[in-house]
Short mmCIF file of C-alpha atoms in Angstrom, two decimals:
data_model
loop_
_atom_site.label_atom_id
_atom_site.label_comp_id
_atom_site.label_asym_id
_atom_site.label_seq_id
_atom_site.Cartn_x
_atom_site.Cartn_y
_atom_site.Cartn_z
CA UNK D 1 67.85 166.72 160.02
CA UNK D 2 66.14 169.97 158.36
CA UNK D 3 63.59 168.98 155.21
CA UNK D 4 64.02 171.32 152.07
CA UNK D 5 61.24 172.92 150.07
CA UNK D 6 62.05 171.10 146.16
CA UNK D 7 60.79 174.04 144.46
CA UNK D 8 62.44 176.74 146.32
CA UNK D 9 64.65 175.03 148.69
CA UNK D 10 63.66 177.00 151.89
CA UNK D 11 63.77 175.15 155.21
CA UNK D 12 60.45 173.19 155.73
CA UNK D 13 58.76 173.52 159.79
CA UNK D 14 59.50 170.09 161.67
CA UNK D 15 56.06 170.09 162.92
CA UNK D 16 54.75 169.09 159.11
CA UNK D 17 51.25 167.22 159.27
CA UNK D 18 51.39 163.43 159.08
CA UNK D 19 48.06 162.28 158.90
CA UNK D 20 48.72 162.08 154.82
CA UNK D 21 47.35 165.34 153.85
CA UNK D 22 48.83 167.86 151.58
CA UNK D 23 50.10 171.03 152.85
CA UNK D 24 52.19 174.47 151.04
CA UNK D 25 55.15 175.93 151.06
CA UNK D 26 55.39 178.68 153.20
CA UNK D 27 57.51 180.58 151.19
CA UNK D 28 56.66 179.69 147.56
CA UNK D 29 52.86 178.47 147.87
CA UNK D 30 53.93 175.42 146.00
CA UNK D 31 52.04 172.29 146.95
CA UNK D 32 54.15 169.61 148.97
CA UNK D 33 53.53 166.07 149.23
CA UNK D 34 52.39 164.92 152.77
CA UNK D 35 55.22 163.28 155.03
CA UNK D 36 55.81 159.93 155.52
CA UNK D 37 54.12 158.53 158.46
CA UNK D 38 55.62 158.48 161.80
CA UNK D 39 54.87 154.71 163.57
CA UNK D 40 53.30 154.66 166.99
CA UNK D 41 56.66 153.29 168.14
CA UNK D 42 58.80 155.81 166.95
CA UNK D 43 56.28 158.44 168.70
CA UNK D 44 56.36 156.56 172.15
CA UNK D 45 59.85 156.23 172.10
CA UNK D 46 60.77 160.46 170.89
CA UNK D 47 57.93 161.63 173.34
CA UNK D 48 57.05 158.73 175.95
CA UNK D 49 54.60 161.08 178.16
CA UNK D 50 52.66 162.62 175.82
CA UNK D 51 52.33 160.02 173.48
CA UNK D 52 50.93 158.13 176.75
CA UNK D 53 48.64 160.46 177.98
CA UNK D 54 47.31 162.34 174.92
CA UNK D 55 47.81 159.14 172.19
CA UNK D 56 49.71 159.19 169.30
CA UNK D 57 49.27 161.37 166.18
CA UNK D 58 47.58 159.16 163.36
CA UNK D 59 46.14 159.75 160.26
CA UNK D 60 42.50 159.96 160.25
CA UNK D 61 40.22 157.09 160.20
CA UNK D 62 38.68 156.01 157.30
CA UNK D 63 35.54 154.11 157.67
CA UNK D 64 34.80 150.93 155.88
CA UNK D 65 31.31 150.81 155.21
CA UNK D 66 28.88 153.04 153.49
CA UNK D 67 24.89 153.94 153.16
CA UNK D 68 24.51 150.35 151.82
CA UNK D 69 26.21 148.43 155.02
CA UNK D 70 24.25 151.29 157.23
CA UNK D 71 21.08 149.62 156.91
CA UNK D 72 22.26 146.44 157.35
CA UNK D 73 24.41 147.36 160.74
CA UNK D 74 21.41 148.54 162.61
CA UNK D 75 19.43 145.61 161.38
CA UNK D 76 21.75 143.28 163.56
CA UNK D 77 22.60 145.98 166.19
CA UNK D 78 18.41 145.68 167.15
CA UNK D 79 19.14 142.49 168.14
CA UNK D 80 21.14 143.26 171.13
CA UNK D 81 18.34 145.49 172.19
CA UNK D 82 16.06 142.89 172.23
CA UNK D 83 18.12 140.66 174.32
CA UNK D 84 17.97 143.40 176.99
CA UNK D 85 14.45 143.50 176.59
CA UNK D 86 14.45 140.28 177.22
CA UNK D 87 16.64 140.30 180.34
CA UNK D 88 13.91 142.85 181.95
CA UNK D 89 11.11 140.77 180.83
CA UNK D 90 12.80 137.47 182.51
CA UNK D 91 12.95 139.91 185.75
CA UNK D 92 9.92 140.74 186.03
CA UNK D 93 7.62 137.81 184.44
CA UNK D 94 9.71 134.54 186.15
CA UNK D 95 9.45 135.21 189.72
CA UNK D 96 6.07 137.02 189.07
CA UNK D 97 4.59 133.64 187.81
CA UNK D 98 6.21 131.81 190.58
CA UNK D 99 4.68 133.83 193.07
CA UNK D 100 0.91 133.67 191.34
CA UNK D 101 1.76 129.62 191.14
CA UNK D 102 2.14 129.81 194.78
CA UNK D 103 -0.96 131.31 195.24
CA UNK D 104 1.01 134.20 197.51
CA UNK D 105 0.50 137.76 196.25
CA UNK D 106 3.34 138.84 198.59
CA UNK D 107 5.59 136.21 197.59
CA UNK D 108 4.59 137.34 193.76
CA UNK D 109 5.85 141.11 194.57
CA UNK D 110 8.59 139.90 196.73
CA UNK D 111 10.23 138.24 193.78
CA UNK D 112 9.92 140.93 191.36
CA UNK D 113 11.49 143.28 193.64
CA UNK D 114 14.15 140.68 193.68
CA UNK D 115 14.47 140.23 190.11
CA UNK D 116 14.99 143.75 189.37
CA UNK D 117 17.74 143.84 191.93
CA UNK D 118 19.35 141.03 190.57
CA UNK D 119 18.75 142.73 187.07
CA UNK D 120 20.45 145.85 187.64
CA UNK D 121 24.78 145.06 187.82
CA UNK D 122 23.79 142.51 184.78
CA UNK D 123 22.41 145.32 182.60
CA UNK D 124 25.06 147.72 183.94
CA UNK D 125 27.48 145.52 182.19
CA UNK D 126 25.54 144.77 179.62
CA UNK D 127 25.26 148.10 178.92
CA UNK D 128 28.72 149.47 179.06
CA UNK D 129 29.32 146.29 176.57
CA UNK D 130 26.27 147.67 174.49
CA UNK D 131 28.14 151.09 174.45
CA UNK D 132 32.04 149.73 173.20
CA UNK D 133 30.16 147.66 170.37
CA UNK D 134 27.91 149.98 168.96
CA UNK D 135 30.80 152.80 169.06
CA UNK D 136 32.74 149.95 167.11
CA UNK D 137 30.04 148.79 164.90
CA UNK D 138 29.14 152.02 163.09
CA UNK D 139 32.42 153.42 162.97
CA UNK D 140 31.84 156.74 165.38
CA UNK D 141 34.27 159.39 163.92
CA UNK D 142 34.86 160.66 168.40
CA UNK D 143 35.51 156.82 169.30
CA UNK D 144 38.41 156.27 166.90
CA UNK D 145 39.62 159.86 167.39
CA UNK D 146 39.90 159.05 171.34
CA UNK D 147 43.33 158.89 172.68
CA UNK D 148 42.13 155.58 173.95
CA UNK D 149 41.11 154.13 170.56
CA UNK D 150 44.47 156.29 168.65
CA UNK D 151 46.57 153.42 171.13
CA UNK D 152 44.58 150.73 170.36
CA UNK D 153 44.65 151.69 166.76
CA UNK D 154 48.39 152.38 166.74
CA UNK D 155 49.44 148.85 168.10
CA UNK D 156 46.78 146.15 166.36
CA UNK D 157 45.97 148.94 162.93
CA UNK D 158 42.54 150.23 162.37
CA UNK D 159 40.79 147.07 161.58
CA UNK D 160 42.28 145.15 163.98
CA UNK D 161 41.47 148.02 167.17
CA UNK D 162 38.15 147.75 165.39
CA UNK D 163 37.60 143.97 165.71
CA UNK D 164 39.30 144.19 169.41
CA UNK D 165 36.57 146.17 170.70
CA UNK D 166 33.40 144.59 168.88
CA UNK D 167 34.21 141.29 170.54
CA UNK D 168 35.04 142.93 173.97
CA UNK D 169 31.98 144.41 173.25
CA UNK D 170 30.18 141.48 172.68
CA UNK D 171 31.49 138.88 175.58
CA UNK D 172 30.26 141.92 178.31
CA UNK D 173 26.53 141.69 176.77
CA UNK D 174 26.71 137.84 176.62
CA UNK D 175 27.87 137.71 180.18
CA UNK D 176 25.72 140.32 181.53
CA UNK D 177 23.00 138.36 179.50
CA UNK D 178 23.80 135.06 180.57
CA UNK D 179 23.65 135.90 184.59
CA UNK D 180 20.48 137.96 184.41
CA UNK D 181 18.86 135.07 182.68
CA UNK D 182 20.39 133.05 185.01
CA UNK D 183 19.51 135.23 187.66
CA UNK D 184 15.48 135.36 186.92
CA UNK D 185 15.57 131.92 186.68
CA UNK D 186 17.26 130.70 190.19
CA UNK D 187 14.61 132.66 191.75
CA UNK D 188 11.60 131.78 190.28
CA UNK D 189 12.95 128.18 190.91
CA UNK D 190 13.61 128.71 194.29
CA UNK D 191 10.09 129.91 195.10
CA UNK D 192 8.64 126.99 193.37
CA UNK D 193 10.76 124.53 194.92
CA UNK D 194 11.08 126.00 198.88
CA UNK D 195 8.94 127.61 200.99
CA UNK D 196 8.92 130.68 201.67
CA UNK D 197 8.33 130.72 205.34
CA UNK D 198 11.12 130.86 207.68
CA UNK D 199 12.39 127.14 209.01
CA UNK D 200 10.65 125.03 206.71
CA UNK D 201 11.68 123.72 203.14
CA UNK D 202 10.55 121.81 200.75
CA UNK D 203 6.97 121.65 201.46
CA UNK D 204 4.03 122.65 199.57
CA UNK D 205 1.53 124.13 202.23
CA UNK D 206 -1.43 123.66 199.53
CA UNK D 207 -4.52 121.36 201.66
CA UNK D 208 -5.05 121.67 205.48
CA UNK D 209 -3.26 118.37 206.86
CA UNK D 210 0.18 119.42 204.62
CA UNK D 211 -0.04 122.59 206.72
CA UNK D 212 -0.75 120.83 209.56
CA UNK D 213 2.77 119.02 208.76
CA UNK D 214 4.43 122.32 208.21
CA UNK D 215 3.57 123.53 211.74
CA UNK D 216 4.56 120.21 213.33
CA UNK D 217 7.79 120.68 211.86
CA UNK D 218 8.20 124.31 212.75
CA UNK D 219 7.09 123.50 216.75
CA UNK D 220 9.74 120.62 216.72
CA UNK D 221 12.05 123.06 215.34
CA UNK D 222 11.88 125.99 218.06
CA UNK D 223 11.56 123.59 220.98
CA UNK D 224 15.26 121.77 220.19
CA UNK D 225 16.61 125.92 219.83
CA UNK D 226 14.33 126.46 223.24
CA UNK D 227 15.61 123.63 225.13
CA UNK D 228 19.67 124.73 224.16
CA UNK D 229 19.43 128.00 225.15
CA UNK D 230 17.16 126.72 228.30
CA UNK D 231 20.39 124.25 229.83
CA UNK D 232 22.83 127.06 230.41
CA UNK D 233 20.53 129.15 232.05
CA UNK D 234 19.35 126.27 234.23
CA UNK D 235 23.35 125.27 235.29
CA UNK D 236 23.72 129.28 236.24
CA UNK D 237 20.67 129.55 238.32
CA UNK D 238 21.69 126.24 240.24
CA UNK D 239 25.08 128.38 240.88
CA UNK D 240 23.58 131.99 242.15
CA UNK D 241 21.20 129.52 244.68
CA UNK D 242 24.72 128.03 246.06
CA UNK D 243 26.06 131.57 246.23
CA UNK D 244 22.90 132.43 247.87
CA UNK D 245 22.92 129.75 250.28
CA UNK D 246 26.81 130.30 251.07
CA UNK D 247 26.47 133.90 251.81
CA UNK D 248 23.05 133.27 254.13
CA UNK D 249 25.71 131.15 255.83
CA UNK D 250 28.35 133.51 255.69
CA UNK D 251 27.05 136.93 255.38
CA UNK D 252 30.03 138.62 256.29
CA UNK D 253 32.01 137.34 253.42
CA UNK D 254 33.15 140.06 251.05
CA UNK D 255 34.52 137.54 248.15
CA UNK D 256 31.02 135.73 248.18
CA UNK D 257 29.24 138.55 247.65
CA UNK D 258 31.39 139.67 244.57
CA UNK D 259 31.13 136.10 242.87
CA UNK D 260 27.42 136.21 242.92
CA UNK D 261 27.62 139.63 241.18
CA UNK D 262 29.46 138.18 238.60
CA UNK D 263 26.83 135.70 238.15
CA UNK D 264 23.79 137.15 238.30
CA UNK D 265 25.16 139.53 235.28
CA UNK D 266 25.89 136.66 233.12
CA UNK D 267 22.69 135.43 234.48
CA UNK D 268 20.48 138.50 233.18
CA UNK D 269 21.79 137.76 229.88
CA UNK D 270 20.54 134.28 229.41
CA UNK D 271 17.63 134.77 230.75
CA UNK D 272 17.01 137.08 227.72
CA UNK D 273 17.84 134.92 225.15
CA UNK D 274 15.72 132.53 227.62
CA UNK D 275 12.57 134.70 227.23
CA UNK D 276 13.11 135.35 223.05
CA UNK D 277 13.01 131.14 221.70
CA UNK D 278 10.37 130.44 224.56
CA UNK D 279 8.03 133.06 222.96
CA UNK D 280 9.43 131.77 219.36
CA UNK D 281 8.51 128.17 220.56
CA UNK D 282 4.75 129.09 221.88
CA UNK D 283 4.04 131.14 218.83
CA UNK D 284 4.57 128.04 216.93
CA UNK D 285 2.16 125.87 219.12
CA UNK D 286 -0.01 128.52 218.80
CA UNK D 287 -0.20 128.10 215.33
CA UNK D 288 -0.15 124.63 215.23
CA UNK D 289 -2.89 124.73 217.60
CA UNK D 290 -4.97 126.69 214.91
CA UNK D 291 -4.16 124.43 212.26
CA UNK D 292 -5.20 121.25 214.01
CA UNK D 293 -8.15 122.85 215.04
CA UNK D 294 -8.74 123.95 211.09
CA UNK D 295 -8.91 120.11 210.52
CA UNK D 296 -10.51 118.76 213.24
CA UNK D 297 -8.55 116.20 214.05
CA UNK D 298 -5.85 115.71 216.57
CA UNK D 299 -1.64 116.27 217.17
CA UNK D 300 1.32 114.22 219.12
CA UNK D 301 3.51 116.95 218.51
CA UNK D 302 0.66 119.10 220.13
CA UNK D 303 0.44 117.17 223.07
CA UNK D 304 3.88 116.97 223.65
CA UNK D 305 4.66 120.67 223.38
CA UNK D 306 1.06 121.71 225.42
CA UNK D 307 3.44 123.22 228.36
CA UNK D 308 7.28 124.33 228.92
CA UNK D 309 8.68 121.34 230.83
CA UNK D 310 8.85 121.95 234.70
CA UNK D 311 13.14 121.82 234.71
CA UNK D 312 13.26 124.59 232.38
CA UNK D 313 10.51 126.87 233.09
CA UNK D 314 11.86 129.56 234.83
CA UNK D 315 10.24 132.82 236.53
CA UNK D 316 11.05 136.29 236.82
CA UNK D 317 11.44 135.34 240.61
CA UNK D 318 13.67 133.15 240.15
CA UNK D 319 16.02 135.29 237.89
CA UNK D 320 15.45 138.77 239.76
CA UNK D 321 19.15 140.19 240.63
CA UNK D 322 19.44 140.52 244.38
CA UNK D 323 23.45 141.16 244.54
CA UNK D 324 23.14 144.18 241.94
CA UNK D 325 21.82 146.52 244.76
CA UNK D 326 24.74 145.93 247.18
CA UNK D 327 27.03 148.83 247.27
CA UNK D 328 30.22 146.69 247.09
CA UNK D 329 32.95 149.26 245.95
CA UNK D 330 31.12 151.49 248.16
CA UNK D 331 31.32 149.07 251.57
CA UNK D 332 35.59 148.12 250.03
CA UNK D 333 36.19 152.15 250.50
CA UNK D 334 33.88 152.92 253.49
CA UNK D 335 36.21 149.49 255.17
CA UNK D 336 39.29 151.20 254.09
CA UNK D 337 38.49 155.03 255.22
CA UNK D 338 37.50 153.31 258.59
CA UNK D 339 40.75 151.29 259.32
CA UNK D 340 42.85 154.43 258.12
CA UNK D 341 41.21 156.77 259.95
CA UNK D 342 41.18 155.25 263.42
CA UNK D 343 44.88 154.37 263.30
CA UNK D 344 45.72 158.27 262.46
CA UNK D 345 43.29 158.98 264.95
CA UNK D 346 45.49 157.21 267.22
CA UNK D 347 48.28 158.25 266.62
CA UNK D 348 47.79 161.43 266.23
CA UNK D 349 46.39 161.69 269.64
CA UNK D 350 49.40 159.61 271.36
CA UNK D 351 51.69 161.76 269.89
CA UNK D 352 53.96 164.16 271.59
CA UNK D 353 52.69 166.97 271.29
CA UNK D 354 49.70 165.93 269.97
CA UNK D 355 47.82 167.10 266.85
CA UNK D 356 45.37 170.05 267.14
CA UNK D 357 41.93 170.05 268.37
CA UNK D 358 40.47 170.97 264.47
CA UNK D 359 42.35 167.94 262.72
CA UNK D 360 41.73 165.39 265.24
CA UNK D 361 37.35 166.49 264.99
CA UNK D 362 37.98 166.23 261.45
CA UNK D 363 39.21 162.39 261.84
CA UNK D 364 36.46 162.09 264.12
CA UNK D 365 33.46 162.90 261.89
CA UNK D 366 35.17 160.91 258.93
CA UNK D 367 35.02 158.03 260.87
CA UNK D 368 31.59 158.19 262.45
CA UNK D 369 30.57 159.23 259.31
CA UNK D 370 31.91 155.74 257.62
CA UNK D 371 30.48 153.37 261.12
CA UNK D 372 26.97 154.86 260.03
CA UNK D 373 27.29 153.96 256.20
CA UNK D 374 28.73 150.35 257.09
CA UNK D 375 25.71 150.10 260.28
CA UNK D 376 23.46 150.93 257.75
CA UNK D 377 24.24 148.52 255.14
CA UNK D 378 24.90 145.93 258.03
CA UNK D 379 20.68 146.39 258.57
CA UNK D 380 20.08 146.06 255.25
CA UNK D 381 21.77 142.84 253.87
CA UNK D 382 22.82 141.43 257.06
CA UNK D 383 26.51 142.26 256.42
CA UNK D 384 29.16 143.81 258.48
CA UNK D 385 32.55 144.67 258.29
CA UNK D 386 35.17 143.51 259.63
CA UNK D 387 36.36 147.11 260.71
CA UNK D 388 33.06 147.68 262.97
CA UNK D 389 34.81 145.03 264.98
CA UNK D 390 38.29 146.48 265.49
CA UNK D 391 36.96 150.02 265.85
CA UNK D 392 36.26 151.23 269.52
CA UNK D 393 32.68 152.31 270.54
CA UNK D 394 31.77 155.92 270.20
CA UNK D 395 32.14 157.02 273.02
CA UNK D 396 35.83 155.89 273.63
CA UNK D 397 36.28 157.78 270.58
CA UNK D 398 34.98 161.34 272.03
CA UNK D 399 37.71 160.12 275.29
CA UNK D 400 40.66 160.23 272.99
CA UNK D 401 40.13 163.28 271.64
CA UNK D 402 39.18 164.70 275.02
CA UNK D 403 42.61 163.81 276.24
CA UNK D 404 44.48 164.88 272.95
CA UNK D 405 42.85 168.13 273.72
CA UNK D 406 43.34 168.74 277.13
CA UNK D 407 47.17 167.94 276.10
CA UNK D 408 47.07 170.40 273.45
CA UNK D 409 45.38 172.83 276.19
CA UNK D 410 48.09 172.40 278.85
CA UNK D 411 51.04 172.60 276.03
CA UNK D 412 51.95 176.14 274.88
CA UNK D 413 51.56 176.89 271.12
CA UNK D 414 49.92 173.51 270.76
CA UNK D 415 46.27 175.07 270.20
CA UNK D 416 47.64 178.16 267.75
CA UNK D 417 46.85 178.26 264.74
CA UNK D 418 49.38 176.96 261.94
CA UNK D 419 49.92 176.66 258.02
CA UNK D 420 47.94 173.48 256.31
CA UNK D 421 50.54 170.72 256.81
CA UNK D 422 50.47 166.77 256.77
CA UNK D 423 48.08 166.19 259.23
CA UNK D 424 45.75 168.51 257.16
CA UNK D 425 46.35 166.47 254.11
CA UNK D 426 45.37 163.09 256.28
CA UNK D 427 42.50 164.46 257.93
CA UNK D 428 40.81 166.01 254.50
CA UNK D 429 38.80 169.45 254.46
CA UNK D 430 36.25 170.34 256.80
CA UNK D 431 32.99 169.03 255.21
CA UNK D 432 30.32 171.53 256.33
CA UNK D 433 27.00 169.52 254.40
CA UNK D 434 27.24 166.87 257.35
CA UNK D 435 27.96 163.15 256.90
CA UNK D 436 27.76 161.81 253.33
CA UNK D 437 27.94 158.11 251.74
CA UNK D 438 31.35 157.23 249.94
CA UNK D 439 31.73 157.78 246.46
CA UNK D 440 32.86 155.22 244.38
CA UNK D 441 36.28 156.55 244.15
CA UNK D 442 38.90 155.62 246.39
CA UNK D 443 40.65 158.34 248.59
CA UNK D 444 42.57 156.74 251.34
CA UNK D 445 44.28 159.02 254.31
CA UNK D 446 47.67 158.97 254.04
CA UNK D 447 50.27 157.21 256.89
CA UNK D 448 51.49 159.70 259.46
CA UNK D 449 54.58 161.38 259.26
#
């Protein structure tokens, strides 16, 4: 509904001030009374969005104190900054004299680099707290004019948005207080009550036989976390010397082989952890052996840790990885080419007609090629396979393909050439470097047509 001038009755703008100011007349001059104000309700319920996201229209804020209270208000507000003094002091001075109690400069400086760690998210909070309760305390005209503050102020009043954030204020700075404080002094109790050196606690190192005690305790210590780790690697070395002992039995046994890879790779592995807690465990004899020898007097946990015990000392010898160096995918393929290749040499050569001269070489020098890989590896780790057996010796090779040629020789068109076929696929491509090992990826011939 349109609002009317009183003096000259001209339509008033709808977008009249409310923050209980005066304001003219556009068309008279005369002076109008301000307009009633709108409630923050009414506003978020005729504009929703932007009373949400730019805060509601309010008159402005009137303070409540004046140059009297100002004094006062930083009087008290000097207090919270010398509880954050405090809270850096208690950072820096408690683990500090902790340390120097200990009589361990490095243990002193540890602690205060811990202290201001543990300082910093406390006094972050604090801070932010600091921040919302001084903006609050003396009344700072950009707080309250904040769309933040304009919300706060528009549901709980001025005094009340006031109030709201000097104790939200206040709880983050106690909180942030309490846990720095808190903080400082955990860790200057902690140094005081355990020691600082790794494995020991509660212990005060302080004349020569208590550190004498401390060592004990350490040795004692590493020698039950040796002796764990030690068992597991003694029960897999008893199993690679019965793999070891099978396959001197049975050398030609492809499975055996391929369990005691498997073990000696688990076996590597232990025998690293092996090697890291038996050095842990002598370092700490060492030490107790300089201790003891600091007092003069004498050790049973010395004498009882003098050597590693016979069952569980263990040499590189005993761990070195024979099985690693035995080219078993390699001898699985080489086995497979073989077998293929003499049976399409075969039949290839007892067929009618028979192949040509060219493919049947080429199945030749595969195979020869494969009988000298497996030969070799039969010298080296006393194993052969099982195809050396069902192929034929060399030289009744070279008399099957003698025959397959003089067949081919005798039949017309046998010998011409042709286009690359089947038999070209099975017998692969010419190699012209001479006879190579087998890769390690399979590449069977294919069955005859």
């Amino acid at each position: 509904m349109p609002e009317y001038c009183p003096h000259c009755h001209s339509v008033l703008p709808s977008a009249r001030p409310a923050t209980g100011e005066r304001s003219r007349c556009a068309s008279c001059g005369a002076w109008l009374e301000p307009a009633p104000p709108v409630s923050y309700g009414q506003q978020f319920v005729h504009n929703p969005l932007g009373t949400y996201f730019f805060g509601p229209r309010l008159a402005e804020y009137r303070g409540s104190g004046g140059v009297s209270q100002a004094a006062g208000r930083r009087r008290h507000f000097r207090r919270w900054v010398y509880v954050l003094l405090a809270m850096f002091l208690a950072a820096v001075l408690l683990p500090l004299l902790a340390g120097l109690m200990r009589r361990d400069w490095e243990l002193a400086l540890g602690g205060v680099l811990v202290g201001l760690l543990a300082f910093f998210w406390p006094a972050l909070f604090f801070l932010m707290g600091m921040l919302m309760y001084a903006a609050a305390w003396f009344e700072w005209r950009w707080f309250f004019r904040s769309a933040t503050l304009r919300h706060a102020r528009g549901m709980f009043g001025d005094s009340g948005a006031r109030s709201f954030y000097l104790i939200f204020g206040g709880v983050l700075m106690v909180g942030g207080a309490l846990f720095s404080l808190g903080g400082s002094l955990v860790i200057a109790g902690s140094f005081l009550l355990v020691d600082a050196r790794p494995g020991v606690a509660g212990a005060d190192p302080g004349t020569p036989r208590q550190r004498v005690q401390v060592a004990e305790r350490t040795v004692e210590q590493t020698r039950q976390l040796f002796e764990v780790n030690a068992r597991p690697l003694r029960e897999r070395l008893d199993e690679v010397q019965q793999l070891r002992a099978l396959i001197r039995e049975r050398p030609h046994d492809l499975e055996l082989r391929d369990q005691l890879r498997d073990a000696e790779r688990r076996l590597s592995k232990l025998h690293a952890d092996y090697r890291l807690f038996r050095d842990q465990w002598q370092t700490a004899v060492e030490k107790l052996r300089q201790r003891v020898a600091e007092t003069g007097g004498s050790s049973r946990v010395l004498e009882q840790n003098g050597q590693v015990p016979p069952e569980l000392d263990f040499s590189e010898r005993d761990v070195a990885v024979e099985q690693a160096e035995f080219p078993l995918a390699d001898v699985r393929v080489a086995t497979t080419r073989l077998r293929a290749g003499w049976q399409n040499l075969r039949q290839l050569a007892e067929a009618q007609p028979p192949a040509s001269p060219p493919i049947l070489e080429r199945l030749l020098s595969d195979i020869e090629q494969q009988r000298g890989f497996l030969a070799d590896v039969e010298r080296r780790w006393r194993y052969r396979s099982p195809a050396l057996e069902e192929l034929p010796p060399p030289d009744e090779l070279q008399r099957v393909v003698a025959a397959a040629r003089e067949v081919s020789s005798e039949t017309p068109g046998v010998g011409a050439p042709r286009p690359v076929g089947r038999l070209e696929q099975i017998a692969g491509p010419a190699d012209a470097g001479g006879p190579r090992a087998p890769s390690g990826a399979r590449r069977e011939p294919a069955a005859p047509p």
